[in-house]
Structures are given as C-alpha cells and as structure tokens.
Amino acid sequence: MARGIATRALAGGHQVRLVDRTAAKAENLAMELSDDTGGTATGGSSIEEGATGAAVVVLAVPYPAGREVIQQLPQTHPVVVDISNPVDFTTFDSLVVPPGVSAAEEIAAENPGARLVKAFNTTFASTLVAGEVDGRPLDVFLASDDDGAKETVAGLVRDGGLRPLDAGALRRARELEAFQFLVMTMQDRLGLGWSSAVKILP
Amino acid sequence: MARGIATRALAGGHQVRLVDRTAAKAENLAMELSDDTGGTATGGSSIEEGATGAAVVVLAVPYPAGREVIQQLPQTHPVVVDISNPVDFTTFDSLVVPPGVSAAEEIAAENPGARLVKAFNTTFASTLVAGEVDGRPLDVFLASDDDGAKETVAGLVRDGGLRPLDAGALRRARELEAFQFLVMTMQDRLGLGWSSAVKILP
C-alpha cells in the first residue's frame, strides 16, 4: 500500500518520504519509485523525522499498528491518513473492532491532535500502482470530521489522477471498513484476483 | 423497487405477480409493465395468493414491514428475497438495526421455513428499470445461508441482464446494508442523483 499511495503522490508531483523500521527497505523503495516516476522520494527509519513538516502522513500499516504509530507523530496537528481494514484474518468472518466502532475512530482516539482522514481502504495496492481500473480513475472514499484535512487529502487523490468521494464524517469509516471486508472475502471466491476496485458509477 | 425488479424479471422471460394492499395499484402496474415489456404480469392484493407456487417471493417493502409480510408466506420453503435498507431516516446517521445485526437476519428469524436471500439492496430503483449503469450491467450482491436459494436468485438476476455477485453467508447482509446506507448518504452531497450504482470493476 505504501508503494501504491507513494506512486500516486509522486505522479501528482508531490514529494514523498518513506519510513520503515529497516531504513534500507524504505531507501530502496524510495530509489525505485524515484526512478519509475521521475519524482522525489527519500527513505529512512525515523517516524519523527519522516513526519516533521509533512503536509500529510499516511499510516500504511495494518491495524492495530496505526494506534501505536499515531502516538509517535508530532503534536503539530498533522493531517493523518488511516488506510486500514481491521479484518479478523483468523476467521475471515468479521472485523477485529467491535460492531459499531471503526479502526479509524480507534486510531484517532490515540492522538487527539491529529487531523485524521480515512482513505484508500477500498483501493487494493495493485490498482493504486496502476492508478486506474478498467480504464477509469479509481474511487477513493474519504471520511473525516475535519473538512480541511479531508480537502487536503482530496487534493492529493485528485493530483494522482484518482477520484475523491466525500463519504462524510469519520464515523462513516464504520461502513467503509465493513464493506471492504466484504469485498475482500469475495476476491478469491469470485476470482477477482485482488486487483478489482469498488466504483460508484456513473 | 417493485417496478424495477419486476421489469428485470419480465425482461428475463419470467412471469410476475404484483401484490399491494390496494389491488388496483398492483393491477395497474402489472398492466403497465406487461405493455412495456411484452411479458406477463398480473396484480392482486392477497399475499397468500400471490406467493403460492411462486419460485421466488420478493419483499419489496421497507424495513421493518418485511418482518410482518414474511410471516404471512406459505410454509412450503419459498425462496424469499429481502431488498431492504434499514436506514434511520430521522437521523440519516445510522441504521435502525443494532450494530452487528442485519435487517435480513431479523426478517429471516420471523419465518425459519423461508429460504432467505439478501439481494437488490445496492441497486437503486431507476437503475433496475434501466437494467444498466454507464453502459454496464448492474452488480447485484447476493447473501444467503442457502446455496440453492442463492443460485435461484442468481439465475433471475442473470436472466434480467444483470451480474450476480456471491457475497457469502446471510450475515454478510450486515456489510451490504452498512455500505448502501453510506452510499445513500452520499447521493445528495455528491449530486449522484440516486441513479448511481455500486460496481466491482473490472
């Protein structure tokens, strides 16, 4: 997902800093993406260094790791994106968050200074790298209680050639996470190959 | 929704019986649809008469009315389709069923003899009448614990020129209802005009 979202950000002319526990991993991906896109990506292992001064911080980690990472972000009200799908992979029959609660809200609660936006949870990694599905721009559903933060992320999405869709308040992440869980359970059964995408047509 | 689903069923060469409390209403729609499609639709006001011998019974009523109607169906294991979206229209901020529960499961519990299938809850009426969106067949998500019943409804969907998508067990109606609620809240804000459709691409 880091590769996919970074690819879109770079395609949109933005600079990207990749952060991984293993600096070399982040640096290698940064080099690869810079070469592929002609954009500027750098890599490192410090969350604080990576996030400082960034317009948008994307938590490209599985749930519940985002709850830890968001605590380590600077308290200077960064726009933070949660992309997670808190699926219970042991049963593949429910989410690990209780009914009526979203991972996005759980993550937001760990850092009240962060301006959290739910986004990119319905876009599989490969479709983000491609930037489209079936010849059409991907739909990216955005949910947030902070309209300014939502508009910032919408701009990033638009710059990358995708279509932002305002899904309302942050609590609408409940429905976004529920549906994408369903879509994930359907991939293998229907032979969709994890390269399909949810779109609202027309 | 009765008009939309009946239009698809007739287009697929099936016979349709429409039932309304007011017989004239059902009869008028039946006449109109027969004229429009060249198919055979009849109307009446008796649930029992309408349902007897039917291969599929569609509860084209809002929730929770489906809970009453399903009790009046014959106990001869009919395939019953719940299309409802149990949205709390007073707040437009949640469903009227508790988190973790679907309207489909609540309706099924009222008649254990019925072979319930959740379907058509993500397809707005106008798109069903048209039979397509943006030049593509509508996606119809099907959830049921009865594979035979699901296949029967899938056939009806396919005959009508739409694409059935197996969404798994009946409890997956929780996610289908959650997502369609979200999609409904987005219609006016995004100017989607209640004629949009959810599709999985490609």
Coordinates of C-alpha atoms in Angstrom, one line a residue, chain B residues 9-150:
Chain B
A9 CA -37.8 -10.4 -14.2
L10 CA -40.1 -9.8 -17.2
A11 CA -37.1 -8.9 -19.4
G12 CA -35.7 -12.2 -18.4
G13 CA -38.8 -14.0 -19.6
H14 CA -40.3 -14.7 -16.2
Q15 CA -43.9 -14.3 -15.1
V16 CA -44.6 -11.7 -12.3
R17 CA -47.4 -11.3 -9.8
L18 CA -47.5 -8.0 -8.1
V19 CA -49.2 -7.7 -4.7
D20 CA -50.3 -4.5 -3.0
R21 CA -52.8 -3.8 -0.2
T22 CA -54.7 -1.9 -2.9
A23 CA -55.4 -4.4 -5.6
A24 CA -55.9 -1.6 -8.3
K25 CA -52.4 -0.3 -7.7
A26 CA -50.9 -3.7 -8.3
E27 CA -53.2 -4.3 -11.3
N28 CA -52.3 -1.0 -12.9
L29 CA -48.6 -1.5 -12.5
A30 CA -49.0 -5.1 -13.8
M31 CA -50.8 -3.8 -16.9
E32 CA -48.2 -1.1 -17.5
L33 CA -45.3 -3.5 -17.2
S34 CA -46.9 -6.1 -19.4
D35 CA -47.4 -3.4 -22.1
D36 CA -43.8 -2.1 -21.7
T37 CA -42.1 -5.4 -21.8
G38 CA -44.4 -7.7 -23.7
G39 CA -44.3 -10.0 -20.7
T40 CA -46.9 -11.4 -18.4
A41 CA -47.6 -9.5 -15.1
T42 CA -50.7 -9.8 -13.0
G43 CA -51.8 -7.9 -9.9
G44 CA -53.7 -8.5 -6.7
S45 CA -54.0 -7.8 -3.0
S46 CA -53.6 -11.3 -1.5
I47 CA -50.1 -12.1 -0.2
E48 CA -51.0 -15.8 0.0
E49 CA -52.4 -16.0 -3.5
G50 CA -49.5 -14.0 -4.9
A51 CA -46.9 -16.2 -3.2
T52 CA -48.4 -19.6 -3.7
G53 CA -46.4 -21.6 -6.2
A54 CA -44.0 -18.7 -6.9
A55 CA -40.4 -19.7 -7.4
V56 CA -39.2 -16.5 -5.8
V57 CA -41.0 -14.1 -3.5
V58 CA -39.5 -10.6 -3.3
L59 CA -40.3 -8.5 -0.3
A60 CA -40.4 -5.1 -2.0
V61 CA -41.3 -3.3 1.2
P62 CA -39.3 -1.1 3.6
Y63 CA -37.9 -2.5 6.8
P64 CA -39.4 -3.5 9.2
A65 CA -42.6 -4.3 7.2
G66 CA -40.8 -7.3 5.7
R67 CA -40.8 -8.9 9.2
E68 CA -44.7 -8.9 9.1
V69 CA -45.0 -10.0 5.4
I70 CA -42.7 -13.0 5.7
Q71 CA -44.9 -14.4 8.4
Q72 CA -47.8 -14.5 6.0
L73 CA -46.0 -16.5 3.4
P74 CA -46.8 -20.2 2.8
Q75 CA -44.6 -22.5 4.9
T76 CA -43.6 -24.5 1.8
H77 CA -40.0 -23.3 1.8
P78 CA -40.3 -20.5 -0.7
V79 CA -37.2 -18.6 -1.8
V80 CA -37.7 -15.1 -0.3
V81 CA -35.7 -12.0 -1.2
D82 CA -35.1 -9.2 1.2
I83 CA -34.1 -6.0 -0.5
S84 CA -34.4 -3.6 2.4
N85 CA -32.0 -0.9 3.7
P86 CA -32.9 -0.4 7.4
V87 CA -31.8 3.3 7.4
D88 CA -32.8 5.5 10.3
F89 CA -34.3 8.3 8.1
T90 CA -34.9 10.6 11.1
T91 CA -31.1 11.0 11.7
F92 CA -29.7 9.6 8.4
D93 CA -26.7 8.8 10.6
S94 CA -27.2 5.1 11.4
L95 CA -29.3 2.0 10.7
V96 CA -32.3 1.2 12.8
V97 CA -31.0 -2.3 13.4
P98 CA -28.3 -2.6 16.1
P99 CA -24.6 -2.7 15.1
G100 CA -23.7 -6.3 14.2
V101 CA -27.2 -7.2 13.2
S102 CA -28.7 -7.1 9.7
A103 CA -32.3 -6.5 8.6
A104 CA -32.0 -9.7 6.5
E105 CA -31.2 -11.8 9.6
E106 CA -34.1 -10.2 11.6
I107 CA -36.5 -10.9 8.8
A108 CA -35.2 -14.5 8.3
A109 CA -35.8 -15.1 12.0
E110 CA -39.5 -14.4 11.6
N111 CA -40.0 -17.4 9.2
P112 CA -37.5 -20.2 9.6
G113 CA -39.1 -22.1 6.7
A114 CA -38.3 -19.3 4.3
R115 CA -35.1 -19.6 2.3
L116 CA -34.0 -16.0 2.6
V117 CA -31.6 -14.3 0.2
K118 CA -30.4 -10.7 0.6
A119 CA -30.3 -9.0 -2.9
F120 CA -31.0 -5.8 -4.7
N121 CA -30.3 -3.6 -1.7
T122 CA -27.5 -1.8 -3.5
T123 CA -29.4 -1.2 -6.7
F124 CA -31.5 1.9 -6.9
A125 CA -34.9 1.6 -8.5
S126 CA -34.1 3.7 -11.6
T127 CA -31.0 1.7 -12.4
L128 CA -33.1 -1.6 -12.2
V129 CA -35.6 -0.2 -14.7
A130 CA -32.7 0.8 -17.0
G131 CA -31.0 -2.5 -16.3
E132 CA -27.6 -1.0 -16.5
V133 CA -25.4 1.9 -15.4
D134 CA -22.9 3.7 -17.6
G135 CA -23.4 1.1 -20.3
R136 CA -22.6 -1.8 -18.0
P137 CA -24.7 -4.5 -16.3
L138 CA -25.7 -3.7 -12.7
D139 CA -24.0 -5.7 -10.0
V140 CA -26.4 -7.5 -7.7
F141 CA -24.8 -8.7 -4.4
L142 CA -26.4 -11.9 -3.0
A143 CA -26.0 -13.1 0.6
S144 CA -27.7 -16.3 1.9
D145 CA -27.1 -19.3 4.0
D146 CA -29.0 -21.4 1.4
D147 CA -26.8 -22.0 -1.7
G148 CA -29.7 -23.4 -3.7
A149 CA -31.9 -20.3 -3.0
K150 CA -28.9 -18.1 -3.8

